[in-house]
Amino acid sequence: MKTLVIVTHPNIETSRVNAAWLEELRKHSDITVHELYKAYPDENIDVAKEQALIEAHDRVIFQYPLFWYSSPMLLKKWFDSVLQYGWAYGPDGSKTAGKQFGAAISTYGSEASYQPSGSNRFTLAEILRPIEATTHFISGEYLPHFALSDVSNLTDERLAESTKAYVKHVRAAQPVTVA
Ligand SMILES: Cc1cc2nc3c(=O)[nH]c(=O)nc-3n(C[C@H](O)[C@H](O)[C@H](O)COP(=O)(O)O)c2cc1C
């Protein structure tokens, strides 16, 4: 299983969570790490290069900080430009079929806030529906998400635990089965 982690953080230098996750992932040579804002400081995505990267891997994790219940804009641009008709979908678009896709996110909001009764009203699974729906649309298999919440109250210990759990998740998460 060849795994690619696409990291999208516009300020990785000031990041705590995504930077720690990234630093750990880089120690594992079986995991390919691709930082979108580093690869494209001008935000001009090389579509052919991105498609080749996806074709060379079986599992893709999109790692990012939650921004307005969504992703930093370069990841949205990535979806809009890379997942093309005739490549990811459409009559001859089968390059993403059978591949696994999932999200790994950090959030300011606490776990309790991401509940129907909480201040953010919706669960993270609900907020991540666009990635789940996109995965379905491009004939991929959706992985359960990985999250670290309440990052403003984060101890070094909880960050270290999450980092360990994250690497396990990246390697071993199994697709969500739809009943
Ligand atoms: C523009 C912007 C929008 C944000 N929107 C959300 C949000 O919708 N929900 C939330 O829980 N946190 C939100 N945050 C907080 C970030 O998710 C949080 O700072 C980040 O996950 C911390 O990760 P890092 O240490 O890797 O930077 C937002 C932050 C910024 C800068």
Coordinates of N, CA, C and O and ligand atoms in Angstrom, one line a residue:
M1 N 0.9 -1.2 0.0 CA 0.0 0.0 0.0 C 0.9 1.2 0.0 O 1.6 1.5 0.9
K2 N 0.8 2.0 -1.1 CA 1.7 3.2 -1.2 C 0.8 4.4 -0.7 O -0.3 4.7 -1.2
T3 N 1.3 5.1 0.3 CA 0.5 6.2 0.9 C 1.1 7.6 0.7 O 2.3 7.8 0.8
L4 N 0.3 8.5 0.3 CA 0.6 9.9 0.1 C -0.1 10.8 1.0 O -1.4 10.6 1.2
V5 N 0.6 11.7 1.7 CA -0.1 12.6 2.6 C 0.1 14.0 2.0 O 1.2 14.5 1.8
I6 N -1.0 14.6 1.6 CA -1.0 16.0 1.0 C -1.3 17.0 2.1 O -2.4 17.0 2.7
V7 N -0.2 17.8 2.5 CA -0.3 18.7 3.6 C -0.6 20.1 3.0 O 0.1 20.6 2.2
T8 N -1.7 20.7 3.5 CA -2.0 22.1 3.1 C -2.1 23.0 4.3 O -3.2 23.0 5.0
H9 N -1.1 23.8 4.5 CA -1.1 24.7 5.6 C -0.4 26.0 5.1 O 0.8 25.9 4.8
P10 N -1.1 27.1 5.1 CA -0.5 28.3 4.5 C 0.7 28.9 5.4 O 1.5 29.7 4.9
N11 N 0.7 28.5 6.7 CA 1.7 29.1 7.6 C 2.4 27.9 8.4 O 2.3 28.0 9.6
I12 N 3.0 27.0 7.7 CA 3.5 25.8 8.5 C 4.5 26.3 9.5 O 4.7 25.6 10.5
E13 N 5.2 27.4 9.2 CA 6.3 27.9 10.1 C 5.7 28.2 11.5 O 6.4 28.1 12.5
T14 N 4.4 28.7 11.5 CA 3.9 29.0 12.8 C 2.9 28.0 13.3 O 2.2 28.2 14.4
S15 N 2.8 26.9 12.6 CA 1.9 25.8 13.0 C 2.5 25.0 14.2 O 3.7 24.8 14.2
R16 N 1.6 24.5 15.0 CA 2.1 23.6 16.1 C 1.7 22.1 15.7 O 2.5 21.3 15.6
V17 N 0.4 22.0 15.5 CA -0.1 20.6 15.2 C 0.3 20.0 13.9 O 1.0 19.0 13.8
N18 N 0.0 20.7 12.8 CA 0.3 20.2 11.5 C 1.9 20.1 11.3 O 2.3 19.1 10.7
A19 N 2.6 21.0 11.9 CA 4.1 20.9 11.8 C 4.6 19.7 12.6 O 5.5 19.0 12.1
A20 N 4.0 19.4 13.7 CA 4.4 18.2 14.5 C 4.1 16.9 13.7 O 4.9 16.0 13.6
W21 N 2.9 16.9 13.2 CA 2.5 15.7 12.4 C 3.4 15.5 11.2 O 3.9 14.4 10.9
L22 N 3.7 16.6 10.5 CA 4.5 16.6 9.3 C 5.9 16.1 9.7 O 6.5 15.3 9.0
E23 N 6.5 16.6 10.8 CA 7.8 16.2 11.2 C 7.9 14.7 11.4 O 8.9 14.1 11.0
E24 N 6.9 14.2 12.1 CA 6.9 12.8 12.4 C 6.7 12.0 11.0 O 7.4 11.0 10.8
L25 N 5.8 12.4 10.2 CA 5.6 11.6 8.9 C 6.9 11.6 8.1 O 7.2 10.5 7.5
R26 N 7.7 12.6 8.2 CA 9.0 12.7 7.4 C 10.0 11.6 7.8 O 10.9 11.3 7.1
K27 N 9.8 11.1 9.0 CA 10.7 10.0 9.5 C 10.4 8.7 8.9 O 11.1 7.7 9.2
H28 N 9.2 8.6 8.3 CA 8.8 7.3 7.8 C 8.9 7.2 6.2 O 8.1 7.8 5.5
S29 N 9.9 6.5 5.8 CA 10.2 6.6 4.3 C 9.2 5.9 3.5 O 9.1 6.1 2.3
D30 N 8.3 5.1 4.1 CA 7.2 4.4 3.3 C 6.0 5.4 3.1 O 5.1 5.0 2.4
I31 N 6.1 6.6 3.7 CA 5.0 7.5 3.5 C 5.5 8.7 2.7 O 6.5 9.3 3.0
T32 N 4.8 9.0 1.5 CA 5.2 10.2 0.8 C 4.5 11.4 1.3 O 3.3 11.4 1.5
V33 N 5.3 12.5 1.6 CA 4.7 13.7 2.1 C 4.8 14.8 1.0 O 5.9 14.9 0.4
H34 N 3.7 15.5 0.8 CA 3.7 16.5 -0.3 C 3.1 17.7 0.3 O 1.9 17.7 0.7
E35 N 3.8 18.8 0.4 CA 3.3 20.0 1.0 C 2.9 21.0 -0.1 O 3.7 21.5 -0.8
L36 N 1.6 21.2 -0.2 CA 1.1 22.0 -1.4 C 1.6 23.5 -1.4 O 2.0 24.0 -2.4
Y37 N 1.6 24.1 -0.2 CA 2.1 25.5 -0.2 C 3.6 25.7 -0.4 O 4.0 26.7 -0.9
K38 N 4.3 24.6 -0.1 CA 5.8 24.6 -0.4 C 6.0 24.3 -1.9 O 6.9 24.9 -2.5
A39 N 5.2 23.4 -2.4 CA 5.4 23.0 -3.9 C 5.0 24.2 -4.8 O 5.5 24.4 -5.9
Y40 N 3.9 24.9 -4.3 CA 3.4 26.0 -5.2 C 3.2 27.3 -4.4 O 2.1 27.7 -4.1
P41 N 4.3 27.9 -4.1 CA 4.2 29.2 -3.4 C 3.4 30.3 -4.2 O 2.9 31.2 -3.6
D42 N 3.4 30.1 -5.5 CA 2.6 31.0 -6.4 C 1.2 30.5 -6.5 O 0.4 31.1 -7.3
E43 N 0.9 29.4 -5.9 CA -0.5 28.8 -5.9 C -0.9 28.3 -7.3 O -2.0 28.1 -7.6
N44 N 0.2 28.1 -8.2 CA -0.1 27.7 -9.5 C 0.2 26.1 -9.6 O 1.3 25.7 -9.8
I45 N -0.9 25.4 -9.5 CA -0.8 23.9 -9.4 C -0.4 23.3 -10.7 O -1.0 23.5 -11.7
D46 N 0.6 22.4 -10.6 CA 1.0 21.6 -11.8 C 0.1 20.4 -11.9 O 0.4 19.4 -11.2
V47 N -0.9 20.4 -12.6 CA -2.0 19.4 -12.6 C -1.4 18.0 -13.0 O -1.7 17.0 -12.4
A48 N -0.6 18.0 -14.1 CA 0.0 16.7 -14.6 C 0.8 16.1 -13.5 O 0.8 14.9 -13.2
K49 N 1.6 16.9 -12.8 CA 2.4 16.4 -11.7 C 1.6 15.8 -10.5 O 1.9 14.7 -10.0
E50 N 0.5 16.5 -10.2 CA -0.3 16.1 -9.1 C -1.1 14.8 -9.5 O -1.2 13.9 -8.7
Q51 N -1.5 14.7 -10.8 CA -2.2 13.5 -11.2 C -1.2 12.3 -11.2 O -1.6 11.2 -10.8
A52 N 0.0 12.5 -11.6 CA 1.0 11.5 -11.6 C 1.3 11.0 -10.1 O 1.4 9.8 -9.9
L53 N 1.3 11.9 -9.2 CA 1.5 11.6 -7.8 C 0.3 10.7 -7.3 O 0.6 9.7 -6.6
I54 N -0.9 11.1 -7.6 CA -2.0 10.3 -7.2 C -2.0 8.9 -7.8 O -2.2 7.9 -7.2
E55 N -1.6 8.8 -9.1 CA -1.6 7.6 -9.8 C -0.5 6.6 -9.2 O -0.7 5.4 -9.2
A56 N 0.5 7.2 -8.6 CA 1.6 6.4 -8.0 C 1.3 5.9 -6.6 O 2.1 5.2 -6.0
H57 N 0.1 6.3 -6.1 CA -0.2 5.9 -4.7 C -1.6 5.2 -4.6 O -2.4 5.5 -5.5
D58 N -1.8 4.5 -3.5 CA -3.0 3.8 -3.4 C -3.9 4.5 -2.3 O -5.1 4.3 -2.3
R59 N -3.3 5.2 -1.4 CA -4.0 5.8 -0.3 C -3.6 7.3 -0.2 O -2.4 7.6 -0.2
V60 N -4.5 8.2 -0.1 CA -4.2 9.6 -0.1 C -4.9 10.2 1.2 O -6.1 10.1 1.3
I61 N -4.1 10.9 2.0 CA -4.6 11.6 3.2 C -4.5 13.1 2.9 O -3.4 13.5 2.6
F62 N -5.5 13.8 3.1 CA -5.5 15.3 3.0 C -5.4 15.8 4.4 O -6.3 15.7 5.2
Q63 N -4.2 16.4 4.7 CA -4.0 16.9 6.1 C -4.0 18.4 6.1 O -3.3 19.1 5.3
Y64 N -4.8 19.0 7.0 CA -4.9 20.5 7.0 C -5.6 21.0 8.3 O -6.3 20.2 8.9
P65 N -5.4 22.3 8.6 CA -6.1 22.9 9.7 C -7.5 23.2 9.2 O -7.6 23.7 8.0
L66 N -8.5 23.0 10.0 CA -9.9 23.4 9.5 C -10.0 24.9 9.4 O -9.6 25.6 10.4
F67 N -10.3 25.4 8.3 CA -10.5 26.9 8.1 C -12.0 27.1 7.6 O -12.4 26.6 6.6
W68 N -12.7 27.8 8.5 CA -14.1 28.1 8.2 C -14.8 26.8 7.7 O -15.5 26.8 6.7
Y69 N -14.7 25.8 8.5 CA -15.4 24.5 8.3 C -15.0 23.9 7.0 O -15.8 23.0 6.5
S70 N -13.9 24.3 6.5 CA -13.5 23.8 5.2 C -11.9 23.7 5.2 O -11.3 23.6 6.3
S71 N -11.3 23.8 4.0 CA -9.9 23.6 4.0 C -9.2 24.9 3.6 O -9.9 25.8 3.0
P72 N -7.9 25.1 3.8 CA -7.2 26.3 3.2 C -7.5 26.3 1.7 O -7.6 25.2 1.1
M73 N -7.4 27.4 1.1 CA -7.9 27.6 -0.3 C -7.1 26.8 -1.3 O -7.7 26.3 -2.3
L74 N -5.8 26.6 -1.0 CA -5.0 25.8 -2.1 C -5.5 24.4 -2.2 O -5.4 23.8 -3.3
L75 N -6.0 23.8 -1.1 CA -6.6 22.4 -1.3 C -7.8 22.4 -2.1 O -8.1 21.6 -2.9
K76 N -8.7 23.4 -1.9 CA -9.9 23.5 -2.7 C -9.5 23.7 -4.2 O -10.1 23.1 -5.1
K77 N -8.5 24.5 -4.4 CA -8.0 24.7 -5.8 C -7.5 23.4 -6.4 O -7.6 23.1 -7.5
W78 N -6.8 22.6 -5.5 CA -6.3 21.3 -5.9 C -7.4 20.4 -6.4 O -7.4 19.8 -7.5
F79 N -8.5 20.4 -5.6 CA -9.7 19.5 -6.0 C -10.2 20.0 -7.3 O -10.5 19.2 -8.2
D80 N -10.4 21.4 -7.4 CA -11.0 21.9 -8.6 C -10.1 21.7 -9.9 O -10.7 21.5 -11.0
S81 N -8.8 21.7 -9.7 CA -8.0 21.6 -10.9 C -7.5 20.2 -11.2 O -7.3 19.8 -12.4
V82 N -7.3 19.4 -10.2 CA -6.6 18.0 -10.4 C -7.7 16.9 -10.7 O -7.4 16.1 -11.6
L83 N -8.8 17.0 -10.1 CA -9.8 15.9 -10.3 C -10.6 16.2 -11.6 O -11.8 16.6 -11.6
Q84 N -10.0 16.0 -12.7 CA -10.6 16.3 -14.0 C -11.5 15.3 -14.6 O -11.3 14.1 -14.4
Y85 N -12.4 15.7 -15.4 CA -13.3 14.9 -16.2 C -12.3 14.1 -17.2 O -11.4 14.6 -17.8
G86 N -12.6 12.8 -17.3 CA -11.8 12.0 -18.2 C -10.5 11.5 -17.5 O -9.8 10.6 -18.0
W87 N -10.3 11.9 -16.2 CA -9.2 11.4 -15.4 C -9.8 10.8 -14.1 O -9.6 9.6 -13.9
A88 N -10.5 11.6 -13.4 CA -11.1 11.1 -12.1 C -12.5 10.6 -12.3 O -13.0 9.8 -11.5
Y89 N -13.2 11.1 -13.3 CA -14.6 10.7 -13.5 C -15.0 10.9 -14.9 O -14.2 11.4 -15.7
G90 N -16.2 10.5 -15.3 CA -16.6 10.5 -16.7 C -16.3 9.2 -17.3 O -15.7 8.3 -16.7
P91 N -16.7 9.0 -18.6 CA -16.6 7.7 -19.3 C -15.2 7.1 -19.2 O -15.1 5.9 -18.9
D92 N -14.1 7.8 -19.4 CA -12.8 7.2 -19.3 C -12.0 7.6 -18.1 O -10.8 7.4 -18.0
G93 N -12.7 8.2 -17.2 CA -12.0 8.7 -16.0 C -12.0 7.7 -14.8 O -12.9 7.7 -14.0
S94 N -11.0 7.0 -14.8 CA -10.9 5.9 -13.8 C -9.6 5.9 -13.0 O -9.4 4.9 -12.4
K95 N -8.8 6.9 -13.1 CA -7.5 6.9 -12.5 C -7.6 6.9 -10.9 O -6.6 6.5 -10.3
T96 N -8.7 7.4 -10.4 CA -8.8 7.4 -8.9 C -9.6 6.2 -8.4 O -9.8 6.1 -7.2
A97 N -10.2 5.4 -9.3 CA -11.1 4.3 -8.9 C -10.3 3.3 -8.0 O -9.2 2.9 -8.3
G98 N -11.0 3.0 -6.9 CA -10.4 2.0 -6.0 C -9.3 2.5 -5.0 O -8.9 1.8 -4.1
K99 N -8.9 3.8 -5.2 CA -7.9 4.4 -4.3 C -8.7 4.8 -3.0 O -9.8 5.1 -3.0
Q100 N -7.9 4.9 -1.9 CA -8.5 5.3 -0.7 C -8.2 6.8 -0.4 O -7.0 7.2 -0.6
F101 N -9.2 7.5 0.1 CA -9.0 9.0 0.4 C -9.5 9.2 1.8 O -10.6 8.7 2.2
G102 N -8.9 10.1 2.5 CA -9.4 10.5 3.8 C -8.8 11.9 4.2 O -7.9 12.4 3.6
A103 N -9.3 12.4 5.3 CA -8.9 13.7 5.8 C -8.3 13.6 7.2 O -8.7 12.8 8.0
A104 N -7.3 14.4 7.5 CA -6.7 14.5 8.8 C -6.7 16.0 9.2 O -6.0 16.8 8.5
I105 N -7.4 16.4 10.2 CA -7.6 17.9 10.4 C -7.3 18.2 11.9 O -7.5 17.4 12.8
S106 N -6.9 19.5 12.1 CA -6.8 20.1 13.4 C -7.9 21.1 13.5 O -8.2 21.8 12.5
T107 N -8.4 21.3 14.7 CA -9.5 22.3 14.9 C -9.3 23.1 16.2 O -8.8 22.5 17.2
Y108 N -9.6 24.3 16.2 CA -9.6 25.1 17.4 C -10.8 24.7 18.3 O -10.6 24.5 19.5
G109 N -11.9 24.4 17.7 CA -13.1 24.0 18.5 C -12.8 22.6 19.2 O -12.1 21.8 18.7
S110 N -13.5 22.5 20.3 CA -13.3 21.2 21.1 C -14.2 20.1 20.5 O -15.1 20.4 19.7
E111 N -13.9 18.9 21.0 CA -14.8 17.8 20.5 C -16.2 18.0 20.9 O -17.1 17.8 20.1
A112 N -16.5 18.6 22.1 CA -17.9 18.8 22.5 C -18.5 19.9 21.6 O -19.7 19.8 21.4
S113 N -17.7 20.8 21.1 CA -18.3 21.9 20.3 C -18.8 21.3 18.9 O -19.6 21.9 18.3
Y114 N -18.1 20.2 18.5 CA -18.5 19.6 17.2 C -19.5 18.5 17.4 O -19.3 17.3 17.1
Q115 N -20.6 18.9 18.1 CA -21.8 18.0 18.3 C -23.0 18.8 18.0 O -23.0 20.0 18.0
P116 N -24.1 18.1 17.7 CA -25.4 18.8 17.4 C -25.8 19.8 18.4 O -26.3 20.9 18.1
S117 N -25.4 19.6 19.7 CA -25.8 20.5 20.8 C -24.7 21.5 21.1 O -24.8 22.4 21.9
G118 N -23.5 21.4 20.4 CA -22.4 22.2 20.6 C -22.4 23.5 19.8 O -23.2 23.7 18.9
S119 N -21.4 24.4 20.1 CA -21.4 25.7 19.5 C -21.1 25.6 18.0 O -21.5 26.5 17.2
N120 N -20.5 24.6 17.5 CA -20.3 24.4 16.1 C -21.3 23.6 15.4 O -21.3 23.4 14.2
R121 N -22.3 23.1 16.2 CA -23.5 22.5 15.7 C -23.4 21.2 14.9 O -24.2 20.3 15.0
F122 N -22.4 21.1 14.1 CA -22.2 19.9 13.3 C -21.0 19.0 13.7 O -20.1 19.6 14.2
T123 N -21.1 17.8 13.5 CA -20.0 16.9 13.8 C -18.9 17.0 12.7 O -19.2 17.5 11.6
L124 N -17.7 16.6 13.0 CA -16.6 16.7 12.0 C -16.9 15.8 10.9 O -16.6 16.1 9.7
A125 N -17.6 14.6 11.1 CA -17.9 13.7 10.0 C -18.9 14.5 9.1 O -18.7 14.3 7.9
E126 N -19.8 15.3 9.6 CA -20.7 16.0 8.8 C -19.9 17.1 8.0 O -20.2 17.3 6.8
I127 N -19.1 17.8 8.7 CA -18.3 18.9 8.1 C -17.4 18.4 6.9 O -17.2 19.1 5.9
L128 N -17.0 17.1 7.1 CA -16.1 16.5 6.1 C -16.8 15.8 4.9 O -16.2 15.2 4.1
R129 N -18.2 16.0 4.9 CA -19.0 15.3 3.9 C -18.5 15.7 2.5 O -18.6 14.8 1.6
P130 N -18.1 16.9 2.2 CA -17.7 17.2 0.8 C -16.5 16.3 0.3 O -16.5 15.9 -0.8
I131 N -15.6 16.0 1.3 CA -14.5 15.1 0.9 C -15.0 13.7 0.7 O -14.6 12.9 -0.2
E132 N -15.9 13.3 1.6 CA -16.5 12.0 1.5 C -17.3 11.8 0.2 O -17.2 10.9 -0.6
A133 N -18.1 12.9 -0.1 CA -18.9 12.8 -1.4 C -18.0 12.8 -2.6 O -18.3 12.1 -3.6
T134 N -16.9 13.6 -2.5 CA -16.0 13.7 -3.7 C -15.4 12.3 -3.9 O -15.2 11.8 -5.0
T135 N -15.0 11.7 -2.8 CA -14.3 10.4 -2.9 C -15.3 9.4 -3.6 O -14.9 8.6 -4.5
H136 N -16.6 9.5 -3.2 CA -17.6 8.6 -3.8 C -17.7 8.9 -5.3 O -17.7 8.0 -6.1
F137 N -17.7 10.2 -5.6 CA -17.9 10.6 -7.0 C -16.8 10.1 -7.9 O -17.0 9.8 -9.0
I138 N -15.6 10.1 -7.3 CA -14.4 9.7 -8.1 C -14.1 8.2 -7.9 O -13.0 7.7 -8.2
S139 N -15.1 7.5 -7.4 CA -15.0 6.0 -7.3 C -13.9 5.5 -6.3 O -13.4 4.4 -6.5
G140 N -13.6 6.4 -5.3 CA -12.6 6.0 -4.3 C -13.3 5.4 -3.1 O -14.5 5.3 -3.1
E141 N -12.5 5.0 -2.2 CA -13.0 4.5 -0.9 C -12.7 5.5 0.2 O -11.5 5.9 0.3
Y142 N -13.7 5.8 1.0 CA -13.5 6.9 2.0 C -13.0 6.3 3.3 O -13.5 5.3 3.8
L143 N -11.9 6.9 3.8 CA -11.4 6.5 5.1 C -12.0 7.3 6.2 O -12.3 8.5 6.0
P144 N -12.0 6.7 7.4 CA -12.5 7.5 8.6 C -11.5 8.7 8.8 O -10.3 8.6 8.5
H145 N -12.1 9.8 9.2 CA -11.2 11.0 9.4 C -10.3 10.9 10.7 O -10.7 10.1 11.6
F146 N -9.2 11.6 10.7 CA -8.4 11.7 11.9 C -8.5 13.2 12.3 O -8.4 14.1 11.5
A147 N -8.6 13.5 13.6 CA -8.7 14.9 14.1 C -8.1 15.1 15.4 O -8.0 14.2 16.3
L148 N -7.6 16.3 15.6 CA -7.1 16.8 16.9 C -7.8 18.1 17.1 O -7.6 19.1 16.3
S149 N -8.6 18.1 18.2 CA -9.5 19.3 18.4 C -9.0 20.1 19.6 O -8.1 19.6 20.3
D150 N -9.6 21.2 19.9 CA -9.3 22.0 21.0 C -7.8 22.4 21.1 O -7.1 22.2 22.2
V151 N -7.2 22.8 20.0 CA -5.8 23.0 19.9 C -5.2 24.1 20.8 O -4.0 24.2 21.0
S152 N -6.1 25.0 21.2 CA -5.6 26.1 22.1 C -5.3 25.6 23.5 O -4.7 26.3 24.3
N153 N -5.8 24.4 23.8 CA -5.6 23.8 25.2 C -4.7 22.6 25.0 O -5.0 21.6 25.7
L154 N -3.8 22.6 24.2 CA -3.1 21.4 23.8 C -1.8 21.3 24.6 O -0.9 22.1 24.5
T155 N -1.7 20.2 25.4 CA -0.4 20.0 26.1 C 0.6 19.3 25.2 O 0.2 18.6 24.2
D156 N 1.9 19.3 25.5 CA 2.9 18.7 24.7 C 2.6 17.2 24.6 O 2.8 16.5 23.6
E157 N 2.1 16.7 25.8 CA 1.8 15.2 25.9 C 0.7 14.8 24.9 O 0.8 13.8 24.2
R158 N -0.4 15.6 24.9 CA -1.5 15.2 24.0 C -1.1 15.3 22.6 O -1.5 14.5 21.7
L159 N -0.3 16.3 22.3 CA 0.2 16.4 20.9 C 1.1 15.2 20.5 O 0.9 14.7 19.4
A160 N 1.9 14.8 21.4 CA 2.8 13.6 21.2 C 1.9 12.4 21.0 O 2.2 11.6 20.0
E161 N 0.9 12.2 21.8 CA 0.0 11.1 21.7 C -0.7 11.1 20.3 O -0.8 10.1 19.6
S162 N -1.2 12.3 20.0 CA -1.9 12.4 18.7 C -1.0 12.1 17.5 O -1.4 11.5 16.5
T163 N 0.2 12.6 17.6 CA 1.2 12.4 16.5 C 1.4 10.9 16.3 O 1.5 10.4 15.1
K164 N 1.6 10.1 17.4 CA 1.8 8.7 17.3 C 0.6 8.0 16.7 O 0.7 7.2 15.8
A165 N -0.6 8.4 17.2 CA -1.8 7.8 16.7 C -2.0 8.2 15.2 O -2.6 7.4 14.4
Y166 N -1.6 9.3 14.8 CA -1.8 9.8 13.5 C -1.0 8.9 12.5 O -1.5 8.5 11.5
V167 N 0.3 8.6 12.8 CA 1.1 7.8 11.9 C 0.4 6.4 11.8 O 0.3 5.8 10.7
K168 N -0.1 5.9 12.9 CA -0.8 4.6 12.8 C -2.0 4.7 11.9 O -2.3 3.8 11.1
H169 N -2.8 5.8 12.1 CA -4.0 6.0 11.3 C -3.6 6.1 9.8 O -4.2 5.4 8.9
V170 N -2.5 6.8 9.5 CA -2.1 7.0 8.1 C -1.8 5.6 7.5 O -2.1 5.3 6.3
R171 N -1.2 4.8 8.2 CA -0.8 3.4 7.7 C -2.0 2.4 7.7 O -2.0 1.7 6.8
A172 N -2.8 2.5 8.7 CA -3.7 1.3 8.9 C -5.2 1.6 8.8 O -6.0 0.7 8.9
A173 N -5.6 2.9 8.7 CA -7.1 3.2 8.6 C -7.8 2.3 7.6 O -7.2 2.1 6.5
Q174 N -8.9 1.8 7.9 CA -9.7 1.0 6.9 C -10.9 1.8 6.4 O -11.5 2.6 7.2
P175 N -11.2 1.6 5.1 CA -12.4 2.3 4.5 C -13.7 2.2 5.3 O -13.9 1.1 5.9
V176 N -14.4 3.2 5.3 CA -15.8 3.2 5.9 C -16.7 2.4 5.0 O -16.7 2.7 3.8
T177 N -17.3 1.4 5.6 CA -18.2 0.6 4.7 C -19.6 1.2 4.8 O -20.1 1.6 5.8
V178 N -20.2 1.4 3.6 CA -21.6 2.0 3.5 C -22.6 0.8 3.6 O -22.5 -0.1 2.8
A179 N -23.5 0.9 4.5 CA -24.6 -0.1 4.6 C -25.5 -0.2 3.4 O -25.7 0.9 2.8
Ligands
LIG1 C1 -8.8 31.5 8.6 C2 -9.0 30.6 9.7 C3 -10.2 29.9 9.8 C4 -10.4 29.0 10.9 N1 -11.6 28.3 10.9 C5 -11.8 27.4 11.9 C6 -13.0 26.7 12.0 O1 -13.9 26.8 11.2 N2 -13.1 25.8 13.0 C7 -12.2 25.6 14.0 O2 -12.4 24.7 14.8 N3 -11.0 26.2 13.9 C8 -10.8 27.1 12.9 N4 -9.6 27.8 12.8 C9 -8.5 27.5 13.8 C10 -7.5 26.5 13.1 O3 -8.1 25.3 12.7 C11 -6.4 26.2 14.1 O4 -5.7 27.3 14.3 C12 -5.5 25.1 13.5 O5 -6.1 23.9 13.4 C13 -4.2 24.9 14.4 O6 -3.3 24.0 13.7 P1 -1.8 24.4 13.5 O7 -1.2 24.4 14.9 O8 -1.2 23.3 12.6 O9 -1.7 25.7 12.8 C14 -9.4 28.7 11.8 C15 -8.1 29.4 11.7 C16 -8.0 30.3 10.7 C17 -6.6 31.1 10.6

